[in-house]
Amino acid sequence: MRLETLAIHAGGEADPGTGAVSPPIHLATTFKHGPAGERIAGYEYQREGDPTNDRLRQAVAALEGGAAALTFASGMAAIGALLESLPNGARIAIPDDCYTGLRVLAAEFLPERGIVVATVDMADLEAVRKACADGIDLVWAETPSNPRMKVCDIAALATIAHEAGGMLVCDNTFASPVLQRPLALGADAVMHSTTKYFGGHSDVLGGALAFARNDALFERVAHRLHIAGANMSPFSAWLTLRGCRSLPARMALHCANARRVAEFLAGRDEIERVNYPGLASHPGHAIAAKQMRDFGGMLSIEVRGGREAALAMAGRLKIFTNATSLGGCESLIEHRASVEGDKPVSPQNLLRVSVGLEHADDLIADLEQALQG
Ligand code: PLP
């Protein structure tokens, strides 16, 4: 089945009790069982699984081409559960450009358990090989990356990680499974902040992991989730499942709009640099073209004139909202360094843009008036 069809039907069978075509939300925290705890319909207690989350998990696994999936209260909860399943003293490599939460977690929490973290430019395969030379437990990829839009070669990283005795996990939040399917390229697990494109409407927090195999890794992380309890609520699962249905259709428009916006910005003197993998000038363009179906709805720009010029431009926009997050219907823009806490790493002139589903001409007109000042 093709992705567009899976997105509509995975986890979507009619409710057996009522025939309802759209799935019910089961809010029950507890499920009737037999006197010795026999699970009558497969469920016992919401933290260990519920029918609404199961539907979403089926959909995520199907869309990513995985054997199984788990859903979490947030993307960070998914990252946390996966990393917590590593043994004390594990060795991992993370990208030099990645979501702030992972960077902070790797700097502050993992060392408490003796986990050794190498920060590597994942686009530089030699650097990755070097980081893995003495063995590695986990290589973490994020492509395109947040916020510099760096692209790394998922298949090559999978080979390097496996040869060094480790696994490859890929944060696929920016691309979504519509544009990129890391498991088919050799990754062992895929992570999503479903808060973004899966949810699609900036109104539901969540995270997911899809696993290549129903193996010990899956079991370890599932056990973490069941015991530590960073579950997605059934209502959030229901909203996210609803988002899945339109994901391919939305991604097509996000991509088309982002390409127009990127091309417009690339032609402007006020902009020093446009980071969008769909532009032929992007250093990762060829790899993105090889492993992605299209180039996505995210981009970042580096504004000529530094921090002040970037803030002034962001402040003049009328259709783009100054807000964090991404993947919703509405276009957002954000001065990344301002939201990265005490130790920002993004260039001070960088604005991250989530291109929404408005008409591209309106978006470009808004950018034009903001650039003119
Ligand atoms: N990964 C990426 C690429 C993200 O952009 C984000 C959030 O912005 C996360 C992970 C964390 O997800 P959440 O905010 O749902 O915890």
Tab-separated table of C-alpha atoms and ligand atoms in Angstrom:
chain	number	residue	atom	x	y	z
A	1	MET	CA	0.000	0.000	0.000
A	2	ARG	CA	1.242	3.473	-0.787
A	3	LEU	CA	1.967	5.985	1.938
A	4	GLU	CA	-1.045	8.197	1.174
A	5	THR	CA	-3.346	5.195	1.593
A	6	LEU	CA	-1.597	3.973	4.739
A	7	ALA	CA	-1.874	7.435	6.268
A	8	ILE	CA	-5.656	7.278	5.916
A	9	HIS	CA	-6.223	3.663	6.883
A	10	ALA	CA	-3.486	2.488	9.270
A	11	GLY	CA	-4.966	2.016	12.735
A	12	GLY	CA	-8.302	3.091	11.296
A	13	GLU	CA	-10.520	0.020	11.257
A	14	ALA	CA	-14.145	0.767	12.154
A	15	ASP	CA	-14.950	0.451	15.862
A	16	PRO	CA	-16.017	-3.195	16.318
A	17	GLY	CA	-18.607	-2.283	18.986
A	18	THR	CA	-20.487	0.415	17.087
A	19	GLY	CA	-19.256	0.444	13.493
A	20	ALA	CA	-18.123	4.054	13.970
A	21	VAL	CA	-15.875	4.943	11.048
A	22	SER	CA	-13.823	7.496	12.934
A	23	PRO	CA	-12.132	5.909	15.949
A	24	PRO	CA	-13.485	6.392	19.451
A	25	ILE	CA	-11.332	7.891	22.231
A	26	HIS	CA	-11.013	5.436	25.081
A	27	LEU	CA	-10.275	7.472	28.196
A	28	ALA	CA	-10.502	4.517	30.594
A	29	THR	CA	-7.507	4.218	32.884
A	30	THR	CA	-8.435	0.679	33.872
A	31	PHE	CA	-9.910	-2.252	31.984
A	32	LYS	CA	-12.014	-5.121	33.338
A	33	HIS	CA	-9.985	-8.274	33.722
A	34	GLY	CA	-10.476	-11.805	34.991
A	35	PRO	CA	-10.082	-12.733	38.662
A	36	ALA	CA	-6.409	-13.610	38.141
A	37	GLY	CA	-5.688	-10.504	36.070
A	38	GLU	CA	-6.536	-12.180	32.736
A	39	ARG	CA	-6.694	-9.476	30.078
A	40	ILE	CA	-10.119	-9.853	28.488
A	41	ALA	CA	-9.629	-7.463	25.564
A	42	GLY	CA	-5.853	-7.124	25.758
A	43	TYR	CA	-5.715	-4.171	28.156
A	44	GLU	CA	-5.257	-3.761	31.876
A	45	TYR	CA	-4.134	-0.245	32.821
A	46	GLN	CA	-3.708	2.840	30.631
A	47	ARG	CA	-0.010	3.320	31.409
A	48	GLU	CA	0.628	-0.098	29.890
A	49	GLY	CA	-1.341	0.636	26.748
A	50	ASP	CA	-4.773	1.744	25.598
A	51	PRO	CA	-6.804	1.230	22.434
A	52	THR	CA	-6.451	4.824	21.160
A	53	ASN	CA	-2.670	4.891	21.537
A	54	ASP	CA	-2.537	1.439	19.946
A	55	ARG	CA	-4.230	2.810	16.841
A	56	LEU	CA	-1.726	5.646	16.624
A	57	ARG	CA	1.172	3.234	17.188
A	58	GLN	CA	-0.079	1.077	14.329
A	59	ALA	CA	-0.239	4.146	12.108
A	60	VAL	CA	3.258	5.384	13.039
A	61	ALA	CA	4.760	1.897	12.553
A	62	ALA	CA	3.032	1.546	9.182
A	63	LEU	CA	4.080	4.998	7.961
A	64	GLU	CA	7.706	4.462	9.000
A	65	GLY	CA	7.731	0.876	7.722
A	66	GLY	CA	8.601	-0.368	11.218
A	67	ALA	CA	7.771	-3.567	13.083
A	68	ALA	CA	6.421	-1.676	16.097
A	69	ALA	CA	6.004	1.822	17.513
A	70	LEU	CA	5.589	3.465	20.893
A	71	THR	CA	3.972	6.795	21.676
A	72	PHE	CA	4.999	9.268	24.373
A	73	ALA	CA	3.853	12.430	26.124
A	74	SER	CA	6.313	14.514	24.091
A	75	GLY	CA	9.176	14.170	21.653
A	76	MET	CA	11.610	14.680	24.529
A	77	ALA	CA	9.921	11.869	26.489
A	78	ALA	CA	10.550	9.590	23.492
A	79	ILE	CA	14.209	10.668	23.306
A	80	GLY	CA	14.566	10.278	27.079
A	81	ALA	CA	13.084	6.760	27.116
A	82	LEU	CA	15.364	5.605	24.330
A	83	LEU	CA	18.500	7.054	25.888
A	84	GLU	CA	17.561	5.739	29.340
A	85	SER	CA	17.430	2.254	27.888
A	86	LEU	CA	21.207	2.467	27.234
A	87	PRO	CA	23.473	0.953	29.890
A	88	ASN	CA	25.541	3.145	32.206
A	89	GLY	CA	28.856	3.987	30.579
A	90	ALA	CA	27.491	3.694	27.025
A	91	ARG	CA	29.165	5.645	24.229
A	92	ILE	CA	27.041	7.728	21.927
A	93	ALA	CA	27.526	10.246	19.128
A	94	ILE	CA	25.103	13.123	18.612
A	95	PRO	CA	24.985	15.742	15.832
A	96	ASP	CA	26.706	19.090	16.282
A	97	ASP	CA	23.479	20.666	15.055
A	98	CYS	CA	20.399	19.184	16.694
A	99	TYR	CA	17.321	20.037	18.711
A	100	THR	CA	18.297	21.962	21.865
A	101	GLY	CA	16.595	19.467	24.172
A	102	LEU	CA	18.826	16.611	23.016
A	103	ARG	CA	21.920	18.781	23.324
A	104	VAL	CA	21.043	19.795	26.907
A	105	LEU	CA	20.081	16.251	27.891
A	106	ALA	CA	23.378	14.953	26.507
A	107	ALA	CA	25.380	17.653	28.292
A	108	GLU	CA	23.613	17.587	31.654
A	109	PHE	CA	21.901	14.240	32.233
A	110	LEU	CA	23.810	11.524	30.374
A	111	PRO	CA	27.168	12.166	32.098
A	112	GLU	CA	25.431	11.442	35.432
A	113	ARG	CA	25.272	7.832	34.241
A	114	GLY	CA	28.796	7.803	32.864
A	115	ILE	CA	27.537	7.950	29.276
A	116	VAL	CA	30.215	9.389	27.025
A	117	VAL	CA	28.898	11.756	24.383
A	118	ALA	CA	30.794	12.741	21.239
A	119	THR	CA	29.408	15.712	19.345
A	120	VAL	CA	30.014	15.189	15.644
A	121	ASP	CA	29.247	16.805	12.305
A	122	MET	CA	27.122	13.956	10.933
A	123	ALA	CA	27.525	15.288	7.402
A	124	ASP	CA	31.262	14.532	7.672
A	125	LEU	CA	31.463	10.739	7.438
A	126	GLU	CA	35.174	10.684	8.229
A	127	ALA	CA	34.490	12.548	11.477
A	128	VAL	CA	31.747	10.032	12.329
A	129	ARG	CA	34.068	7.085	11.583
A	130	LYS	CA	36.656	8.646	13.868
A	131	ALA	CA	34.123	9.118	16.668
A	132	CYS	CA	33.134	5.441	16.323
A	133	ALA	CA	36.693	4.085	16.007
A	134	ASP	CA	36.776	2.563	19.508
A	135	GLY	CA	33.236	1.226	19.303
A	136	ILE	CA	29.906	2.989	19.763
A	137	ASP	CA	26.546	2.066	21.246
A	138	LEU	CA	24.413	4.629	19.487
A	139	VAL	CA	24.723	7.142	16.674
A	140	TRP	CA	21.983	9.765	16.680
A	141	ALA	CA	21.104	11.438	13.396
A	142	GLU	CA	18.782	14.373	12.818
A	143	THR	CA	18.255	15.195	9.175
A	144	PRO	CA	17.464	17.844	8.096
A	145	SER	CA	18.744	19.214	11.390
A	146	ASN	CA	17.296	21.843	13.659
A	147	PRO	CA	17.949	24.713	13.016
A	148	ARG	CA	20.766	24.771	10.455
A	149	MET	CA	19.126	22.273	8.109
A	150	LYS	CA	22.224	20.114	7.803
A	151	VAL	CA	21.690	16.906	5.878
A	152	CYS	CA	23.418	13.620	6.670
A	153	ASP	CA	23.559	10.373	4.735
A	154	ILE	CA	21.359	7.972	6.719
A	155	ALA	CA	22.444	4.800	4.879
A	156	ALA	CA	26.144	5.624	5.308
A	157	LEU	CA	25.670	6.422	9.005
A	158	ALA	CA	23.800	3.136	9.534
A	159	THR	CA	26.729	1.231	8.047
A	160	ILE	CA	29.272	3.079	10.197
A	161	ALA	CA	27.220	2.613	13.378
A	162	HIS	CA	26.644	-1.095	12.704
A	163	GLU	CA	30.279	-1.786	11.845
A	164	ALA	CA	31.259	-0.148	15.143
A	165	GLY	CA	28.821	-2.404	17.030
A	166	GLY	CA	26.129	0.203	17.654
A	167	MET	CA	22.749	1.287	16.382
A	168	LEU	CA	21.524	4.261	14.407
A	169	VAL	CA	18.543	6.268	15.605
A	170	CYS	CA	17.197	9.037	13.415
A	171	ASP	CA	15.101	12.027	14.478
A	172	ASN	CA	12.751	12.278	11.500
A	173	THR	CA	10.679	15.171	12.833
A	174	PHE	CA	11.547	17.708	10.114
A	175	ALA	CA	11.043	15.336	7.194
A	176	SER	CA	8.156	13.170	8.437
A	177	PRO	CA	7.799	9.652	7.008
A	178	VAL	CA	6.156	11.171	3.968
A	179	LEU	CA	9.495	12.549	2.792
A	180	GLN	CA	12.022	10.202	4.365
A	181	ARG	CA	11.936	6.688	5.796
A	182	PRO	CA	15.117	6.067	7.785
A	183	LEU	CA	14.315	2.431	8.680
A	184	ALA	CA	14.400	1.501	4.989
A	185	LEU	CA	17.845	3.123	4.835
A	186	GLY	CA	19.211	1.016	7.692
A	187	ALA	CA	18.294	2.939	10.865
A	188	ASP	CA	17.292	0.821	13.850
A	189	ALA	CA	14.766	3.261	15.261
A	190	VAL	CA	13.120	6.519	14.226
A	191	MET	CA	12.077	9.260	16.587
A	192	HIS	CA	9.387	11.914	16.102
A	193	SER	CA	8.184	14.934	17.922
A	194	THR	CA	4.596	14.266	16.819
A	195	THR	CA	3.903	17.746	18.186
A	196	LYS	CA	5.034	18.950	14.764
A	197	TYR	CA	3.915	17.559	11.389
A	198	PHE	CA	2.063	14.482	12.683
A	199	GLY	CA	-0.233	16.598	14.856
A	200	GLY	CA	-0.100	19.307	12.238
A	201	HIS	CA	-2.239	21.932	13.986
A	202	SER	CA	-0.047	23.228	16.843
A	203	ASP	CA	-2.458	21.880	19.429
A	204	VAL	CA	-1.173	18.527	20.631
A	205	LEU	CA	2.127	17.579	22.276
A	206	GLY	CA	3.512	14.115	21.656
A	207	GLY	CA	6.370	11.887	20.637
A	208	ALA	CA	6.866	8.538	18.961
A	209	LEU	CA	9.492	5.913	18.291
A	210	ALA	CA	9.231	3.420	15.452
A	211	PHE	CA	11.451	0.337	15.574
A	212	ALA	CA	12.888	-1.656	12.695
A	213	ARG	CA	12.381	-4.889	14.617
A	214	ASN	CA	10.274	-6.150	17.469
A	215	ASP	CA	13.497	-6.915	19.323
A	216	ALA	CA	15.288	-6.397	22.626
A	217	LEU	CA	15.646	-2.653	21.988
A	218	PHE	CA	11.904	-2.317	21.526
A	219	GLU	CA	11.258	-4.411	24.650
A	220	ARG	CA	13.652	-2.329	26.757
A	221	VAL	CA	12.113	0.980	25.697
A	222	ALA	CA	8.542	-0.329	26.039
A	223	HIS	CA	9.364	-1.485	29.582
A	224	ARG	CA	10.758	1.996	30.371
A	225	LEU	CA	7.580	3.571	29.103
A	226	HIS	CA	5.307	1.236	31.031
A	227	ILE	CA	7.183	1.734	34.295
A	228	ALA	CA	8.373	5.354	34.048
A	229	GLY	CA	5.044	6.399	32.539
A	230	ALA	CA	5.753	9.152	30.015
A	231	ASN	CA	2.635	8.118	28.101
A	232	MET	CA	0.694	10.059	25.529
A	233	SER	CA	-2.869	10.676	26.721
A	234	PRO	CA	-5.617	8.977	24.697
A	235	PHE	CA	-7.020	12.360	23.710
A	236	SER	CA	-3.630	13.449	22.367
A	237	ALA	CA	-3.299	10.100	20.571
A	238	TRP	CA	-6.693	10.635	18.970
A	239	LEU	CA	-5.783	14.144	17.788
A	240	THR	CA	-2.432	12.916	16.474
A	241	LEU	CA	-4.076	10.022	14.641
A	242	ARG	CA	-6.433	12.528	13.077
A	243	GLY	CA	-3.350	14.495	11.987
A	244	CYS	CA	-1.902	11.366	10.322
A	245	ARG	CA	-4.806	11.236	7.906
A	246	SER	CA	-3.875	14.498	6.216
A	247	LEU	CA	-0.089	14.258	6.702
A	248	PRO	CA	0.833	13.422	3.070
A	249	ALA	CA	-1.494	16.107	1.687
A	250	ARG	CA	-0.170	18.726	4.104
A	251	MET	CA	3.468	17.806	3.468
A	252	ALA	CA	3.020	18.329	-0.269
A	253	LEU	CA	1.861	21.919	0.282
A	254	HIS	CA	4.449	22.595	3.015
A	255	CYS	CA	7.154	21.536	0.538
A	256	ALA	CA	5.785	23.540	-2.376
A	257	ASN	CA	5.424	26.671	-0.240
A	258	ALA	CA	8.850	26.292	1.380
A	259	ARG	CA	10.513	25.936	-2.005
A	260	ARG	CA	8.893	29.193	-3.188
A	261	VAL	CA	9.856	30.993	0.018
A	262	ALA	CA	13.440	29.660	-0.096
A	263	GLU	CA	13.880	30.676	-3.719
A	264	PHE	CA	12.520	34.146	-2.983
A	265	LEU	CA	14.802	34.637	0.025
A	266	ALA	CA	17.835	33.269	-1.824
A	267	GLY	CA	17.448	36.119	-4.304
A	268	ARG	CA	17.471	38.878	-1.687
A	269	ASP	CA	20.553	40.918	-0.776
A	270	GLU	CA	19.305	41.371	2.796
A	271	ILE	CA	19.730	37.625	3.361
A	272	GLU	CA	23.264	36.311	3.736
A	273	ARG	CA	22.347	32.658	3.508
A	274	VAL	CA	19.301	30.445	3.060
A	275	ASN	CA	19.546	26.978	4.588
A	276	TYR	CA	17.104	24.840	2.600
A	277	PRO	CA	18.112	21.410	1.273
A	278	GLY	CA	15.958	21.928	-1.817
A	279	LEU	CA	18.297	24.638	-3.102
A	280	ALA	CA	21.027	23.318	-5.409
A	281	SER	CA	23.490	25.517	-3.481
A	282	HIS	CA	22.836	23.635	-0.209
A	283	PRO	CA	25.833	21.435	0.709
A	284	GLY	CA	23.521	18.496	1.459
A	285	HIS	CA	21.328	18.892	-1.621
A	286	ALA	CA	22.537	15.762	-3.438
A	287	ILE	CA	22.120	13.529	-0.382
A	288	ALA	CA	18.725	15.050	0.386
A	289	ALA	CA	17.654	14.412	-3.218
A	290	LYS	CA	18.809	10.791	-2.852
A	291	GLN	CA	17.091	9.988	0.438
A	292	MET	CA	14.107	12.363	0.565
A	293	ARG	CA	10.996	12.467	-1.587
A	294	ASP	CA	10.890	16.266	-1.300
A	295	PHE	CA	12.762	18.815	0.776
A	296	GLY	CA	10.306	19.739	3.498
A	297	GLY	CA	8.618	22.770	4.962
A	298	MET	CA	11.446	23.993	7.206
A	299	LEU	CA	14.251	26.405	6.423
A	300	SER	CA	16.472	28.848	8.209
A	301	ILE	CA	17.933	32.130	7.085
A	302	GLU	CA	20.936	34.146	8.173
A	303	VAL	CA	20.126	37.829	7.929
A	304	ARG	CA	22.739	40.355	6.790
A	305	GLY	CA	23.340	42.849	9.621
A	306	GLY	CA	23.438	40.408	12.533
A	307	ARG	CA	21.114	39.950	15.490
A	308	GLU	CA	19.486	43.376	15.325
A	309	ALA	CA	18.628	43.045	11.634
A	310	ALA	CA	17.230	39.554	12.196
A	311	LEU	CA	15.061	40.664	15.127
A	312	ALA	CA	13.859	43.717	13.204
A	313	MET	CA	12.834	41.583	10.238
A	314	ALA	CA	11.041	39.032	12.441
A	315	GLY	CA	9.273	41.860	14.249
A	316	ARG	CA	7.875	43.367	11.028
A	317	LEU	CA	6.206	40.175	9.777
A	318	LYS	CA	2.418	40.115	9.819
A	319	ILE	CA	1.437	36.681	8.526
A	320	PHE	CA	4.382	34.744	9.977
A	321	THR	CA	3.915	34.543	13.749
A	322	ASN	CA	6.933	34.934	16.027
A	323	ALA	CA	6.691	31.632	17.874
A	324	THR	CA	8.611	28.475	18.527
A	325	SER	CA	7.676	24.996	17.247
A	326	LEU	CA	6.879	23.991	13.693
A	327	GLY	CA	4.794	21.824	11.425
A	328	GLY	CA	1.444	23.542	11.945
A	329	CYS	CA	-0.835	25.049	9.297
A	330	GLU	CA	0.301	28.573	10.177
A	331	SER	CA	3.741	29.914	9.242
A	332	LEU	CA	6.057	30.567	12.187
A	333	ILE	CA	9.371	32.351	12.498
A	334	GLU	CA	11.766	32.255	15.406
A	335	HIS	CA	15.048	33.809	16.462
A	336	ARG	CA	16.552	30.517	17.626
A	337	ALA	CA	19.368	31.932	19.770
A	338	SER	CA	16.798	33.782	21.887
A	339	VAL	CA	15.066	30.546	22.941
A	340	GLU	CA	18.116	28.340	23.462
A	341	GLY	CA	18.577	29.165	27.141
A	342	ASP	CA	21.770	30.389	28.834
A	343	LYS	CA	24.168	29.022	26.252
A	344	PRO	CA	22.746	29.643	22.777
A	345	VAL	CA	24.588	27.962	19.928
A	346	SER	CA	22.696	29.205	16.871
A	347	PRO	CA	24.158	32.160	14.978
A	348	GLN	CA	22.715	35.420	16.297
A	349	ASN	CA	21.489	36.373	12.815
A	350	LEU	CA	19.625	33.078	12.275
A	351	LEU	CA	15.852	32.894	11.971
A	352	ARG	CA	14.171	29.518	11.716
A	353	VAL	CA	11.094	29.390	9.527
A	354	SER	CA	8.272	26.859	9.542
A	355	VAL	CA	6.490	27.454	6.270
A	356	GLY	CA	2.778	26.836	6.678
A	357	LEU	CA	-0.131	26.187	4.379
A	358	GLU	CA	-1.111	29.768	3.539
A	359	HIS	CA	-0.911	30.921	-0.100
A	360	ALA	CA	2.766	31.199	-1.076
A	361	ASP	CA	2.171	34.609	-2.708
A	362	ASP	CA	0.898	36.010	0.604
A	363	LEU	CA	3.865	34.593	2.476
A	364	ILE	CA	6.308	36.079	-0.017
A	365	ALA	CA	4.546	39.457	0.079
A	366	ASP	CA	4.807	39.435	3.877
A	367	LEU	CA	8.535	38.620	3.730
A	368	GLU	CA	9.067	41.314	1.114
A	369	GLN	CA	7.468	44.038	3.240
A	370	ALA	CA	9.459	42.863	6.270
A	371	LEU	CA	12.718	43.001	4.306
A	372	GLN	CA	11.957	46.457	2.959
A	373	GLY	CA	11.575	47.735	6.520
B	1	PLP	N1	13.271	16.873	17.796
B	1	PLP	C1	13.121	17.961	17.029
B	1	PLP	C2	13.794	17.999	15.687
B	1	PLP	C3	12.352	19.035	17.472
B	1	PLP	O1	12.215	20.119	16.693
B	1	PLP	C4	11.730	18.953	18.755
B	1	PLP	C5	10.925	20.079	19.274
B	1	PLP	O2	10.956	21.178	18.749
B	1	PLP	C6	11.926	17.804	19.522
B	1	PLP	C7	12.694	16.778	19.014
B	1	PLP	C8	11.327	17.690	20.902
B	1	PLP	O3	9.958	17.428	20.806
B	1	PLP	P1	8.863	17.922	21.884
B	1	PLP	O4	8.908	19.417	21.910
B	1	PLP	O5	7.590	17.331	21.359
B	1	PLP	O6	9.264	17.341	23.203
